[in-house]
Each structure stands twice: as C-alpha cells, then as structure tokens.
Amino acid sequence: MMRIAINGMGRIGRLLFRRLIDMDGIELVAVNDIMDSDNLAYLLKYDSIYGTFTGTVVHAPGAIVANGKNVKALQQKDPTLLPWKDLRVDVVLECSGSFSSREGAEQHLKAGARKVLLSTTGSADIPLLVYGFNQHVLTNEETIISPGGCMTNCSTHILYILNAIGIKSVQCNILHSYTSRQELVDAPHKQFRRGRAAAEAIIPVEIDLQQSLERLLPALKGKIASVSTRVPVANGAMADFTLQLEQETTRQEINKLFATAAANEYKGIIEYTEDPLVSLDIKGNTHSCVIDGTLTSVVGNHVKLIAWFDNEYGFTTRMIDLLGKMA
C-alpha cells in the first residue's frame, strides 16, 4: 500500500484526490492547502467541470472524510513543518506550483516524505519523465521527479513519431482552456495579456513548452517554436502542429502512422479518431493526445496535424501511471 499526500488542492490536486481515494494500492493519508477545510470539502464534492462527486465527502475536524475514509487536512504554509515523517508518507504529490524547484521540492523530503512527484515541469535539475516516452529510465535512487505538463505530454509523442520521417522545423500552437493563472476581469499581471478577462477574449500567452521538448528530444533543438492561445472554455485543449518534414509525405501516410501507433506501442497514451470532435468531447479522456485524422493536411513536405487532450484528466492519468512506476 503506497501512502500518498497531496500538497496544493487546486484543479489538479482535487482531481487527483477524487481519483485516488478509492484506488487499489493507494492510501491517501493527507492533503495540505491554505484554504479552509470546509471549503475544500465543498470543492471536492461539487466540481464545475466533472460534476458532483459520486460518493460521499464531508468536512470533519482536521480532516476530509471521503467514502468513509479519513484524510488528514492540513493548512501549513511551510512544507518543512508538515508531518510527513509521522504519517509515513511514501510520495508527496506537489501540486501547489510553489515548490517546483529542487530546493523547493526537497522541503517535503526534509519533512520526512520518501519521494516527491511534481504536477508540473519543474526546474532543469529535476528528471523529466513523460510516461509512454522515457519513464523506463526511472531508478529507485530518484527522490524528486517531474511528469512534465499536459502540453508536454501531448507533444512529445507526436514529435518523436514524426521525427522518424525527419523534422526540419515545427510550430506548436496549443489552443487551451483558460486557467487559474489568468484573470476573469481585467487586472494587473506581469504578463499583460494574462491579466485580461479570460472568458471574454482569445489570449496568446508565453509557455515553456519549447524548452521542455528540447530537453526530451535534443535532436530537435533549435527546430521548435511554441505558443499557447487561451480560449474562453473551461476545459479541454487542441494542439495545432505545423511541421516542415525532411521529405514529402501524404495525409494517408501520416494518419496511418498514428493509427498504427495508437493501436500498438502507444495504446492508452495516444488515441486516433476520425470522428468530427469538438473540445467538449474530450472531457474525461485519459489519453495524452487524441489525433484527429479528419484534420490532417499535407502539402508536399508541409504537414498540419491536430490533436485534442483533456488538460486535467489526461494529465492526472499520466501522474497516476508514474505513481505505479514509482511503486
């Protein structure tokens, strides 16, 4: 039985709570967030994206009780003061976004946790393991690991597969639902565009996808450019890849490449479809990316490829996969 704690109960932390609470081989022993625990219980029960929790979840003194299981609820700002040693925590899921450097994540180790799994890319000195691509390099000696982000998990497999043909250059535009790091009404922000009303505008934002992909795929260094365009929906994303390949290809060849991968070595990681999807259809999808074969287009060696993904559910699925690998 792996004993798990979650630090940071935002969108990813709460979805992980819902998914882990009744999972075989997992004991969710504690969560930590500065919000009041009665508010946390409410947000765990009622979710605007995934609906009402199907079991029971209530607030108790110092705890959240979900489906009859008591989970200690903490409100500690300093990770070094968390009772991970007393609770015999095997892995902390660091989902706050505030401790994604090695120095920050190590505070959980100092508090007594055995290992830390981030919910973001993390600093360059933390191993970046994208499940389905390079999780096999994980060793028992690693105490802090990163699963990348939802965009990295979508893009890595696609570019790796297409580089079998040879990629000269690629432009990635991730059309992504708005997130908590944007504002609902116009407000100050160090990235001016992120301060504009997220539900009222299409907003380009800066992302670190290029750096993550070059770490994972060094052969493509200097060949990748990326941007994320935030659109006024609350969930789901569409990744738009425009590539120049080393040789000419066809739409049929590209679609066959991904259909074959999805049915074989990438089963469960990549899905291939020719259904006329929209972003709502991706909600709750567990794949890292869903290749939309109806939107593939090719002119000579120029390829346009479209992939869908649920930026919350698909990503937490990969975090859970990595937990299994860590076990």
Short mmCIF file of C-alpha atoms in Angstrom, two decimals, residues 90-281:
data_model
loop_
_atom_site.label_atom_id
_atom_site.label_comp_id
_atom_site.label_asym_id
_atom_site.label_seq_id
_atom_site.Cartn_x
_atom_site.Cartn_y
_atom_site.Cartn_z
CA ASP A 90 5.83 7.47 0.60
CA VAL A 91 5.13 10.07 -2.10
CA VAL A 92 4.05 13.70 -1.93
CA LEU A 93 2.18 14.93 -4.98
CA GLU A 94 3.41 18.53 -5.14
CA CYS A 95 0.51 20.30 -6.83
CA SER A 96 0.76 23.81 -5.41
CA GLY A 97 3.03 25.15 -8.15
CA SER A 98 5.07 26.91 -5.47
CA PHE A 99 7.74 24.25 -4.86
CA SER A 100 8.72 23.11 -8.35
CA SER A 101 12.45 23.78 -7.98
CA ARG A 102 14.69 21.09 -6.49
CA GLU A 103 15.28 23.25 -3.43
CA GLY A 104 11.55 23.76 -3.00
CA ALA A 105 10.58 20.12 -3.51
CA GLU A 106 13.33 18.94 -1.15
CA GLN A 107 11.45 20.59 1.70
CA HIS A 108 9.00 17.68 1.54
CA LEU A 109 11.92 15.26 1.87
CA LYS A 110 13.20 17.19 4.90
CA ALA A 111 9.73 16.81 6.42
CA GLY A 112 10.04 13.03 6.10
CA ALA A 113 8.49 12.08 2.76
CA ARG A 114 10.38 9.45 0.79
CA LYS A 115 9.73 10.90 -2.66
CA VAL A 116 8.11 13.82 -4.47
CA LEU A 117 6.19 13.81 -7.76
CA LEU A 118 5.58 17.29 -9.16
CA SER A 119 2.49 18.26 -11.14
CA THR A 120 4.48 20.47 -13.50
CA THR A 121 7.75 20.51 -15.45
CA GLY A 122 9.95 21.76 -12.60
CA SER A 123 13.49 23.08 -12.78
CA ALA A 124 16.11 21.72 -15.18
CA ASP A 125 17.89 19.71 -12.47
CA ILE A 126 14.80 17.56 -11.82
CA PRO A 127 14.40 14.45 -14.03
CA LEU A 128 11.69 14.99 -16.63
CA LEU A 129 9.81 11.74 -17.23
CA VAL A 130 6.97 11.69 -19.74
CA TYR A 131 5.01 8.48 -19.33
CA GLY A 132 4.93 6.45 -22.52
CA PHE A 133 8.20 8.00 -23.68
CA ASN A 134 11.03 7.76 -21.14
CA GLN A 135 9.56 6.55 -17.84
CA HIS A 136 11.75 3.45 -18.14
CA VAL A 137 14.83 5.46 -17.10
CA LEU A 138 13.37 5.99 -13.60
CA THR A 139 15.54 4.45 -10.88
CA ASN A 140 14.81 3.91 -7.21
CA GLU A 141 17.51 6.45 -6.37
CA GLU A 142 15.49 9.38 -7.77
CA THR A 143 13.66 11.17 -4.98
CA ILE A 144 12.11 14.05 -6.99
CA ILE A 145 10.67 13.63 -10.47
CA SER A 146 8.60 15.69 -12.89
CA PRO A 147 5.93 14.34 -15.26
CA GLY A 148 6.13 17.41 -17.47
CA GLY A 149 2.90 19.28 -18.17
CA CYS A 150 -0.24 18.47 -20.13
CA MET A 151 1.13 20.17 -23.26
CA THR A 152 4.47 18.35 -23.00
CA ASN A 153 2.69 15.00 -22.60
CA CYS A 154 0.66 15.71 -25.73
CA SER A 155 3.53 16.99 -27.87
CA THR A 156 6.43 14.65 -27.03
CA HIS A 157 4.93 11.51 -28.53
CA ILE A 158 3.74 13.30 -31.67
CA LEU A 159 7.11 14.84 -32.44
CA TYR A 160 9.02 11.65 -31.62
CA ILE A 161 6.87 9.66 -34.05
CA LEU A 162 7.08 12.26 -36.83
CA ASN A 163 10.82 12.59 -36.43
CA ALA A 164 11.05 9.07 -37.84
CA ILE A 165 10.35 10.83 -41.14
CA GLY A 166 12.57 13.75 -40.15
CA ILE A 167 11.51 17.16 -38.83
CA LYS A 168 13.13 20.29 -40.26
CA SER A 169 11.02 22.67 -38.13
CA VAL A 170 7.79 22.73 -36.13
CA GLN A 171 5.48 25.44 -34.88
CA CYS A 172 3.20 24.40 -31.98
CA ASN A 173 0.10 26.40 -31.08
CA ILE A 174 -1.79 24.94 -28.13
CA LEU A 175 -5.37 26.25 -28.06
CA HIS A 176 -6.03 25.79 -24.36
CA SER A 177 -8.84 26.47 -21.92
CA TYR A 178 -8.27 29.36 -19.53
CA THR A 179 -6.55 28.57 -16.22
CA SER A 180 -6.26 29.93 -12.68
CA ARG A 181 -3.15 31.88 -13.69
CA GLN A 182 -5.36 34.20 -15.75
CA GLU A 183 -7.87 36.80 -14.58
CA LEU A 184 -11.65 36.73 -15.02
CA VAL A 185 -11.78 40.54 -15.23
CA ASP A 186 -9.05 42.90 -16.41
CA ALA A 187 -6.36 43.21 -13.73
CA PRO A 188 -2.62 43.81 -13.38
CA HIS A 189 -0.36 40.91 -14.32
CA LYS A 190 3.38 40.68 -15.06
CA GLN A 191 2.40 39.09 -18.39
CA PHE A 192 0.00 41.81 -19.53
CA ARG A 193 -2.16 39.51 -21.67
CA ARG A 194 -2.75 37.09 -18.77
CA GLY A 195 -4.35 40.00 -16.93
CA ARG A 196 -7.14 40.35 -19.49
CA ALA A 197 -10.60 38.87 -18.96
CA ALA A 198 -10.12 35.16 -19.71
CA ALA A 199 -13.75 34.34 -20.54
CA GLU A 200 -14.10 37.28 -22.94
CA ALA A 201 -11.06 37.06 -25.22
CA ILE A 202 -8.71 34.83 -27.18
CA ILE A 203 -5.39 35.39 -25.38
CA PRO A 204 -1.90 34.36 -26.56
CA VAL A 205 0.38 33.52 -23.60
CA GLU A 206 4.03 32.62 -23.20
CA ILE A 207 4.82 28.98 -22.33
CA ASP A 208 7.95 26.91 -21.69
CA LEU A 209 6.94 24.03 -23.99
CA GLN A 210 9.86 24.55 -26.35
CA GLN A 211 12.42 24.16 -23.57
CA SER A 212 10.76 21.00 -22.25
CA LEU A 213 10.60 19.41 -25.69
CA GLU A 214 14.25 20.21 -26.40
CA ARG A 215 15.22 18.51 -23.11
CA LEU A 216 13.32 15.39 -24.13
CA LEU A 217 14.13 15.48 -27.84
CA PRO A 218 17.62 17.03 -28.14
CA ALA A 219 17.77 16.19 -31.86
CA LEU A 220 15.09 18.87 -32.36
CA LYS A 221 16.97 21.63 -30.54
CA GLY A 222 16.63 24.87 -32.47
CA LYS A 223 13.80 23.47 -34.59
CA ILE A 224 10.80 24.12 -32.29
CA ALA A 225 8.71 27.22 -31.61
CA SER A 226 5.62 27.26 -29.40
CA VAL A 227 2.83 29.44 -28.10
CA SER A 228 -0.40 28.80 -26.22
CA THR A 229 -3.60 30.55 -27.20
CA ARG A 230 -6.07 30.61 -24.32
CA VAL A 231 -9.69 30.44 -25.45
CA PRO A 232 -12.93 31.09 -23.50
CA VAL A 233 -13.71 27.50 -22.49
CA ALA A 234 -13.19 25.96 -19.04
CA ASN A 235 -11.72 22.61 -20.07
CA GLY A 236 -10.01 20.91 -22.99
CA ALA A 237 -7.30 21.80 -25.47
CA MET A 238 -6.49 21.45 -29.15
CA ALA A 239 -2.84 21.21 -30.18
CA ASP A 240 -2.09 22.58 -33.65
CA PHE A 241 1.23 21.41 -35.13
CA THR A 242 2.61 22.88 -38.36
CA LEU A 243 5.68 20.97 -39.47
CA GLN A 244 8.19 21.01 -42.28
CA LEU A 245 9.45 17.46 -42.77
CA GLU A 246 12.67 16.26 -44.38
CA GLN A 247 10.77 14.55 -47.18
CA GLU A 248 7.41 14.69 -48.89
CA THR A 249 4.59 12.63 -47.44
CA THR A 250 0.82 12.19 -47.75
CA ARG A 251 -2.17 12.65 -45.49
CA GLN A 252 -2.82 8.92 -45.65
CA GLU A 253 0.74 8.09 -44.61
CA ILE A 254 0.62 10.43 -41.61
CA ASN A 255 -2.76 9.14 -40.43
CA LYS A 256 -1.68 5.52 -40.83
CA LEU A 257 1.46 6.24 -38.79
CA PHE A 258 -0.59 7.49 -35.82
CA ALA A 259 -3.43 4.98 -36.15
CA THR A 260 -0.86 2.17 -36.01
CA ALA A 261 0.94 3.71 -33.03
CA ALA A 262 -2.32 4.20 -31.13
CA ALA A 263 -3.30 0.58 -31.67
CA ASN A 264 0.08 -0.85 -30.66
CA GLU A 265 3.03 0.53 -28.67
CA TYR A 266 1.23 3.78 -27.71
CA LYS A 267 -2.06 2.17 -26.74
CA GLY A 268 -3.53 4.06 -23.80
CA ILE A 269 -1.24 7.04 -24.44
CA ILE A 270 -2.30 8.09 -27.95
CA GLU A 271 -5.79 7.74 -29.38
CA TYR A 272 -6.61 8.06 -33.07
CA THR A 273 -10.03 9.08 -34.32
CA GLU A 274 -11.80 10.19 -37.47
CA ASP A 275 -14.94 11.32 -35.65
CA PRO A 276 -15.83 15.02 -36.05
CA LEU A 277 -14.90 16.04 -32.49
CA VAL A 278 -15.14 19.32 -30.60
CA SER A 279 -13.42 20.14 -27.32
CA LEU A 280 -16.37 19.08 -25.15
CA ASP A 281 -15.98 15.53 -26.47
#
